[in-house]
mmCIF file of C-alpha atoms in Angstrom:
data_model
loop_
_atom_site.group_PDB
_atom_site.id
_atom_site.type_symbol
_atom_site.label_atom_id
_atom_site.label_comp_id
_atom_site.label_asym_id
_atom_site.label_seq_id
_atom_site.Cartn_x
_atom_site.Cartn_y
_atom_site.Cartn_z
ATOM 1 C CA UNK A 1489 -262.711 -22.437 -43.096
ATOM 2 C CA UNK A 1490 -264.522 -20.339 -40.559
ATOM 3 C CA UNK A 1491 -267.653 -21.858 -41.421
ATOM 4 C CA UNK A 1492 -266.966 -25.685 -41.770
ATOM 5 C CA UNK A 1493 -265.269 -24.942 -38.012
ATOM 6 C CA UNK A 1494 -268.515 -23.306 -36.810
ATOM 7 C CA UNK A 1495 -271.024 -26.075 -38.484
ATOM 8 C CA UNK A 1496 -268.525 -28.880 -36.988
ATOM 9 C CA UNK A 1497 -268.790 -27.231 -33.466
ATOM 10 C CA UNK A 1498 -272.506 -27.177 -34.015
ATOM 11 C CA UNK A 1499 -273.206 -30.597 -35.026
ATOM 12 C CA UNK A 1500 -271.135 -31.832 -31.871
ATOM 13 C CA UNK A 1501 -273.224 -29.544 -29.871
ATOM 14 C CA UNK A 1502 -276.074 -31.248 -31.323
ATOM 15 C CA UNK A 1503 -275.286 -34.378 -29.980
ATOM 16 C CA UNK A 1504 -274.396 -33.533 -26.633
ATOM 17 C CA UNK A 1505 -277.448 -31.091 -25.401
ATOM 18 C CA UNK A 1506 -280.749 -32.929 -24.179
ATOM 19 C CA UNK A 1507 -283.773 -33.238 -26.680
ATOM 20 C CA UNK A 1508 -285.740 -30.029 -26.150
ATOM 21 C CA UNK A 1509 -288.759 -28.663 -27.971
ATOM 22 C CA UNK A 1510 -287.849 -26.139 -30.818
ATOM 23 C CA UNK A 1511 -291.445 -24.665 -30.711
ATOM 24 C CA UNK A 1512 -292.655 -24.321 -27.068
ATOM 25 C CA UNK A 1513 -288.574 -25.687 -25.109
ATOM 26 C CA UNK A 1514 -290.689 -28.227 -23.455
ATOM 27 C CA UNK A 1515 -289.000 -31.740 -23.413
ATOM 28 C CA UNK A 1516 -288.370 -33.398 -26.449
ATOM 29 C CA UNK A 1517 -290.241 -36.800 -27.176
ATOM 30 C CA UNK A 1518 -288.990 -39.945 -29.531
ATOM 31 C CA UNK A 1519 -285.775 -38.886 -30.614
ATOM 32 C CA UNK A 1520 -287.135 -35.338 -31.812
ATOM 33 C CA UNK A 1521 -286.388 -31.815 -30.755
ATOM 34 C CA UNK A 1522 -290.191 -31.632 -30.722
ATOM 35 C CA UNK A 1523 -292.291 -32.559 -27.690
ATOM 36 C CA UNK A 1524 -295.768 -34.496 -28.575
ATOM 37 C CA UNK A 1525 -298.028 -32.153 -28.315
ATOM 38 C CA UNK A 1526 -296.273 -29.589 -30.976
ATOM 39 C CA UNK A 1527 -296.003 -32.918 -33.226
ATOM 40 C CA UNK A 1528 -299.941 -33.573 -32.847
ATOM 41 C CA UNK A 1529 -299.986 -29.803 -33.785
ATOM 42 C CA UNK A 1530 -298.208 -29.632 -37.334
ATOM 43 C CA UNK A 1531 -299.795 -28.147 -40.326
ATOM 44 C CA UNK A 1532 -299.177 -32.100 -42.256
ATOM 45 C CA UNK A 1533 -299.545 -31.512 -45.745
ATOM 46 C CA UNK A 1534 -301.653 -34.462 -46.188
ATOM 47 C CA UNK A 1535 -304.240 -33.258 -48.944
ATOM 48 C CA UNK A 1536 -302.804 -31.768 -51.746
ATOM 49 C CA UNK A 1537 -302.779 -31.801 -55.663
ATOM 50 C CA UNK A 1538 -300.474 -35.006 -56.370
ATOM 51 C CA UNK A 1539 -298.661 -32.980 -59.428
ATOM 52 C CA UNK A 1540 -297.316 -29.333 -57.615
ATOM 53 C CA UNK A 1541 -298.293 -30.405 -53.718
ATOM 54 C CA UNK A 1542 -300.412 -27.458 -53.570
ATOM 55 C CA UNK A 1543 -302.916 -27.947 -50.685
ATOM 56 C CA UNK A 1544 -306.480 -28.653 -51.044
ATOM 57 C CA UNK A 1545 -309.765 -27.294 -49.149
ATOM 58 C CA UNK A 1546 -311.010 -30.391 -47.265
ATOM 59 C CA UNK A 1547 -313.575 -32.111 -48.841
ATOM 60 C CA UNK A 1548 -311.838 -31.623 -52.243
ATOM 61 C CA UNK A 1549 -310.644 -34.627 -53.897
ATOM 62 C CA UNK A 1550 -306.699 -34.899 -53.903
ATOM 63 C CA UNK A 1551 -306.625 -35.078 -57.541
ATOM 64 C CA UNK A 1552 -304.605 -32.310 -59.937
ATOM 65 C CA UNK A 1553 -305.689 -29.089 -59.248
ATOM 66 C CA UNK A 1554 -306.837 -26.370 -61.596
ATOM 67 C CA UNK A 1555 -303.745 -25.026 -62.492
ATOM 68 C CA UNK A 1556 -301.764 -28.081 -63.089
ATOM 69 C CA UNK A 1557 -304.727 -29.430 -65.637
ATOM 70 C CA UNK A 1558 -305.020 -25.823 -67.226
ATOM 71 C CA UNK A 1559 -301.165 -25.696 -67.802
ATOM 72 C CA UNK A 1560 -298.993 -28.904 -66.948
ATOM 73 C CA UNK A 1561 -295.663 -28.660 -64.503
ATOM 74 C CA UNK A 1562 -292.621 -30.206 -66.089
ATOM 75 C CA UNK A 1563 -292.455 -32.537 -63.178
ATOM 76 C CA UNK A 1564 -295.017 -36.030 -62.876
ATOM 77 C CA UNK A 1565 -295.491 -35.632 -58.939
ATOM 78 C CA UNK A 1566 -294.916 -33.738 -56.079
ATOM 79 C CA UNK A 1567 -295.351 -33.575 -52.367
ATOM 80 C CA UNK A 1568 -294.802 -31.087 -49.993
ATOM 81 C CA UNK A 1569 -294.641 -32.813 -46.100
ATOM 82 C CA UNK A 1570 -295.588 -29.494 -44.299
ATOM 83 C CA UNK A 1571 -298.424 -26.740 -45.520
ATOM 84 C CA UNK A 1572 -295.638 -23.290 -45.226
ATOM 85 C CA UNK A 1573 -297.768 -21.839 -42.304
ATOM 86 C CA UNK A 1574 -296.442 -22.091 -37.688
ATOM 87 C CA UNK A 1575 -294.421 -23.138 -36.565
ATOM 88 C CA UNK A 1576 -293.241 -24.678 -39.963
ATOM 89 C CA UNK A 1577 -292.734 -21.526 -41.090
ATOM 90 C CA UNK A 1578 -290.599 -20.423 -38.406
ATOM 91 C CA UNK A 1579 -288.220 -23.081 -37.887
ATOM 92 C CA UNK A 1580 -287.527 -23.027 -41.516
ATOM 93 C CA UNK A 1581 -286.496 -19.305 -41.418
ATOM 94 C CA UNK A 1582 -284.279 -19.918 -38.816
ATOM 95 C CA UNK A 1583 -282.917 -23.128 -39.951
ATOM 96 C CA UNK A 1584 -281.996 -21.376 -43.912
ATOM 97 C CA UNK A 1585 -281.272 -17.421 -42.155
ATOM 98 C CA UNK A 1586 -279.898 -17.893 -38.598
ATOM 99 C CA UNK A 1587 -277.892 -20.973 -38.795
ATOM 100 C CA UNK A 1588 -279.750 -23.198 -36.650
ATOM 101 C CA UNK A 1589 -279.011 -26.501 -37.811
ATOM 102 C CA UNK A 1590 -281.294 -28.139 -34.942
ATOM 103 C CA UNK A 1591 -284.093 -26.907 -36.766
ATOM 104 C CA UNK A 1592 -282.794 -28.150 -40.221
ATOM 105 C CA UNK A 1593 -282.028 -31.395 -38.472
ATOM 106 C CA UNK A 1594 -285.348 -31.825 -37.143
ATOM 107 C CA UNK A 1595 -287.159 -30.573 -40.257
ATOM 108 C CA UNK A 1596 -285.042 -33.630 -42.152
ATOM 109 C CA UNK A 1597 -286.416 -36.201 -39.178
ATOM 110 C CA UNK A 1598 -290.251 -34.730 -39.848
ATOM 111 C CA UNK A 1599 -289.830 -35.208 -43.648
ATOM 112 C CA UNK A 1600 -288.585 -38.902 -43.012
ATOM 113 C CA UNK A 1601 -292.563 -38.845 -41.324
ATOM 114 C CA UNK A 1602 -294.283 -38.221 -45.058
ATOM 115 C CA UNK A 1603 -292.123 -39.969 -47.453
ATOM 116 C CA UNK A 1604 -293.596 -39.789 -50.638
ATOM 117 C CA UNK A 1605 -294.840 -42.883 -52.666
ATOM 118 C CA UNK A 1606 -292.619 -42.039 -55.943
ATOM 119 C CA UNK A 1607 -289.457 -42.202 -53.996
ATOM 120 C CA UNK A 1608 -287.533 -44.270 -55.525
ATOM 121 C CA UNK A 1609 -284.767 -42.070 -57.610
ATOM 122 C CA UNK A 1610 -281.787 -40.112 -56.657
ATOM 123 C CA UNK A 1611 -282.112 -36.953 -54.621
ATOM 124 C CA UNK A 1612 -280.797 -34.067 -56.299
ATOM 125 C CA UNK A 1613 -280.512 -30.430 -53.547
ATOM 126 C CA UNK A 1614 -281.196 -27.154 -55.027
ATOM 127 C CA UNK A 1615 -277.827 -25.999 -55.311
ATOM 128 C CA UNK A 1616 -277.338 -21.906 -53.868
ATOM 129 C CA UNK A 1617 -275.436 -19.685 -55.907
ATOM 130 C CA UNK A 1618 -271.456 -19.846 -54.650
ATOM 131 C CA UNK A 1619 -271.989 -16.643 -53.247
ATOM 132 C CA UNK A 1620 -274.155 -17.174 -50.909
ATOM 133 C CA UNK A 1621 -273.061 -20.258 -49.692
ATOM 134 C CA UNK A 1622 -269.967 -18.455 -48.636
ATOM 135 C CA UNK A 1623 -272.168 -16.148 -47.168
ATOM 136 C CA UNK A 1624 -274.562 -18.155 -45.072
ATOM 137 C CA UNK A 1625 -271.515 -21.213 -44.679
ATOM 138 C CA UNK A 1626 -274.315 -24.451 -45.974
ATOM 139 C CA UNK A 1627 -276.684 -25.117 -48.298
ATOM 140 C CA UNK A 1628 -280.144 -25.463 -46.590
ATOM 141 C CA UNK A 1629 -281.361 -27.692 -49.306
ATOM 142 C CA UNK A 1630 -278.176 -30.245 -49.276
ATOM 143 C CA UNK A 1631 -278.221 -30.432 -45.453
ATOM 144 C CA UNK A 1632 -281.869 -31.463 -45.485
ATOM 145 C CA UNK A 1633 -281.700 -33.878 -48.554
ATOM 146 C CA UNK A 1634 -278.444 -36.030 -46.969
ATOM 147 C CA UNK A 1635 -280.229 -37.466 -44.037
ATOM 148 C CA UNK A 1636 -282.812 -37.901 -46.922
ATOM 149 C CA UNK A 1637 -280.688 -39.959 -48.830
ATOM 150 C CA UNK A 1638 -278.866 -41.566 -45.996
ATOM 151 C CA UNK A 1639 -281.943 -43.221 -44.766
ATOM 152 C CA UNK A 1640 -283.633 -44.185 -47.809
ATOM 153 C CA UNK A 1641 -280.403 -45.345 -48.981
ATOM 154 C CA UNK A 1642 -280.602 -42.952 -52.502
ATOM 155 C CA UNK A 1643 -278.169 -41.572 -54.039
ATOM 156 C CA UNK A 1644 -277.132 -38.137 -54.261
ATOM 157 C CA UNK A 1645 -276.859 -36.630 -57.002
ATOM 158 C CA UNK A 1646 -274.904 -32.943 -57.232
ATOM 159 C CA UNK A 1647 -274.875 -32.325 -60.830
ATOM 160 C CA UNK A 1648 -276.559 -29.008 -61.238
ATOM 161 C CA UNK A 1649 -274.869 -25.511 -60.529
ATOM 162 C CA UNK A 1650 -276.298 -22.359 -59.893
ATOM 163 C CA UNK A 1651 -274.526 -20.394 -62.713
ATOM 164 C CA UNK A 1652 -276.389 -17.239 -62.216
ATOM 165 C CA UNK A 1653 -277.067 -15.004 -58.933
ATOM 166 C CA UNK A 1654 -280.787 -14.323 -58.664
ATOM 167 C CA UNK A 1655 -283.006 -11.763 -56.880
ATOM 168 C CA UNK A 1656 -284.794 -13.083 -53.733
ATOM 169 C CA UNK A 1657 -287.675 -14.904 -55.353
ATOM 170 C CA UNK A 1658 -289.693 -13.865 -52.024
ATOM 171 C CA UNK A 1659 -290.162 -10.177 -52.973
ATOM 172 C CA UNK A 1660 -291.620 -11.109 -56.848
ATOM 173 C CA UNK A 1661 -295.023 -12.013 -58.261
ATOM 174 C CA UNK A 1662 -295.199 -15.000 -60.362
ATOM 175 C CA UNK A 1663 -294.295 -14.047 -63.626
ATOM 176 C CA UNK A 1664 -291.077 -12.245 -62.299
ATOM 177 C CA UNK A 1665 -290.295 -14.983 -60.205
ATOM 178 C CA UNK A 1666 -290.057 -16.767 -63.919
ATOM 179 C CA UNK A 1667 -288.111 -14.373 -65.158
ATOM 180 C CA UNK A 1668 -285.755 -13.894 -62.630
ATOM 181 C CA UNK A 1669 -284.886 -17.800 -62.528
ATOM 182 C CA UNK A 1670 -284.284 -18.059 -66.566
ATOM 183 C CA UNK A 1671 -280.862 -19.405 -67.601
ATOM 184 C CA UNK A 1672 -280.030 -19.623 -63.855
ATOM 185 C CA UNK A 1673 -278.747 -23.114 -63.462
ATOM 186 C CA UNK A 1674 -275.883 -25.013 -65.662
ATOM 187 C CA UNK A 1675 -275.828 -28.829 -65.514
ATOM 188 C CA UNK A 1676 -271.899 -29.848 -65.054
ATOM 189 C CA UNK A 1677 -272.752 -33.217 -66.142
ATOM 190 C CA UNK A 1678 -275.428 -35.896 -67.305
ATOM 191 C CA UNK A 1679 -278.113 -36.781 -65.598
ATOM 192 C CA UNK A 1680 -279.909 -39.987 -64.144
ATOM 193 C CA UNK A 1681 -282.917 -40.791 -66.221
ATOM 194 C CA UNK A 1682 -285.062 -39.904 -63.486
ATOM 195 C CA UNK A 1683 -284.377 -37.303 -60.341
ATOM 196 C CA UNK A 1684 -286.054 -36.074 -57.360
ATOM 197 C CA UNK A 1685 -285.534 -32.266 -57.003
ATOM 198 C CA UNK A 1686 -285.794 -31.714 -53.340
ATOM 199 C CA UNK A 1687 -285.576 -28.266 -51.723
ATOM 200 C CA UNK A 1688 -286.614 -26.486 -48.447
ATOM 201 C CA UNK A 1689 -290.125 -24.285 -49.044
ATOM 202 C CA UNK A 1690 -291.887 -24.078 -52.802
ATOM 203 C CA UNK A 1691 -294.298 -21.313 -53.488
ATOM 204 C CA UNK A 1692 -294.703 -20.863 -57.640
ATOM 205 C CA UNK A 1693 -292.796 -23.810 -58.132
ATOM 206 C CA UNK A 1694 -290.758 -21.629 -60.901
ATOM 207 C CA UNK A 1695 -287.179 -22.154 -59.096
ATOM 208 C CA UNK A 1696 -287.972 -25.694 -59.482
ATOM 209 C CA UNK A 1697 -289.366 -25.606 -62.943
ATOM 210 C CA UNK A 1698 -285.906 -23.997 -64.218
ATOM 211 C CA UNK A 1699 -284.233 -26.504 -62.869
ATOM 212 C CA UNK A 1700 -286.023 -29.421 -64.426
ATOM 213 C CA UNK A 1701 -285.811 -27.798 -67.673
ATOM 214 C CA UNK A 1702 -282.331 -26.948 -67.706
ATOM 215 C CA UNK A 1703 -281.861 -31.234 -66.632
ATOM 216 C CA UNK A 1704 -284.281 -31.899 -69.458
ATOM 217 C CA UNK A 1705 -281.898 -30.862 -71.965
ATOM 218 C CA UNK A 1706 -279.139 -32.828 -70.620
ATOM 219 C CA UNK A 1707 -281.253 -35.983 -70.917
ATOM 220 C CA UNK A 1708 -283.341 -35.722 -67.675
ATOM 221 C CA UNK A 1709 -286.594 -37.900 -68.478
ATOM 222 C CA UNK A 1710 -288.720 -37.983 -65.390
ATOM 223 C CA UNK A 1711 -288.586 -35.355 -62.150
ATOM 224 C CA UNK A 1712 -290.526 -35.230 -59.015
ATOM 225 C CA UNK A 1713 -290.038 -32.630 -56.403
ATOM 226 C CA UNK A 1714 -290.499 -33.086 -53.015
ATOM 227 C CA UNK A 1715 -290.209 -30.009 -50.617
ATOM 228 C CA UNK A 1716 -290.454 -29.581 -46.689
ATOM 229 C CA UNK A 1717 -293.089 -27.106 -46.917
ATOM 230 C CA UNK A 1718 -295.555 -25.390 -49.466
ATOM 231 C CA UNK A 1719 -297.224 -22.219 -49.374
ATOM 232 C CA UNK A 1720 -301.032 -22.390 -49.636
#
């Protein structure tokens, strides 16, 4: 109860305090807590591989990179709006760690910026494990995808559970970060045909991957992933 009070007080706050520049607390421009300048200044994750987002070198063509051809993804696209590098980086950490739901509100507004072409299914938040959503009082990856769905009129689709409490994925190497995520989500119910996993910052992609295949045996058919920010 503590926590719905404390994100209600916030979100009232939100809408009461002037728009003022989460990066540099210069003015805010165009209906963002970002002034113009910062925006120019974004790391825009504009050339990736079309399949896991990853991002390319410049001068690369944006088709599937190495890894994708050598060993498909279970999804058929991805995108990523933001390369995971400042001041991305940053107001994500304080956005998912410190509660700041001005940064999570303007990360939302940014991804609104780079909406991918394959949008077209229902959005479907990487659900935390029950404890620590009682621990941190949201989900980071539900409070960016319903301003999501909300403006692209999608539905949203909250089907998949997080049965299993996991290690933090940031401390493991790729294979562990594989192992660590097996059997870790349960699907309470059928899915859509077709779903767009989105969640906050994707760096093997393997938290993502479990979930897809954990939907696929429920009937899941096509998944796409879009994230706020990938790590190079």
């Amino acid at each position: 109860m503590f926590h719905v009070l404390t994100h209600a007080l916030s979100w009232l706050a939100l809408q009461a305090l002037p728009l003022r520049c989460l990066v540099c607390f210069e003015p805010g421009a165009d209906g963002l807590d970002l002034c113009r300048a910062c925006h120019a200044a974004l790391p825009w994750n504009d050339h990736a591989c079309p399949v896991c987002a990853l991002p390319l070198p410049d001068g690369e063509p944006a088709v599937s990179c190495g890894a994708c051809l050598s060993d498909a993804p279970l999804q058929t696209a991805a995108a990523a709006t933001f390369v995971y590098t400042a001041p991305v980086d940053r107001l994500i950490q304080r956005f998912k760690f410190r509660q700041d739901l001005a940064a999570g509100r303007l990360l939302s507004q940014l991804m609104l910026q780079r909406v991918p072409p394959f949008l077209t299914e229902p959005l479907l938040p990487m659900p935390l494990h029950r404890r620590r959503l009682r621990e941190r009082g949201y989900d980071q990856a539900l409070e960016l995808t319903r301003p999501l769905a909300r403006e692209m009129c999608l539905p949203l689709w909250q089907g998949l559970a997080r049965q299993r409490e996991t290690a933090a994925q940031s401390g493991l190497d790729a294979e562990a970060r594989q192992q660590n995520m097996r059997d870790a989500f349960a699907v309470r119910f059928a899915p859509p045909r077709a779903l767009t996993l989105v969640d906050d910052v994707m760096t093997t992609g393997a938290t993502l991957q479990a979930a897809v295949h954990a939907l696929q045996g429920y009937g899941l058919r096509r998944a796409t992933l879009w994230v706020c920010a990938r790590t190079p």
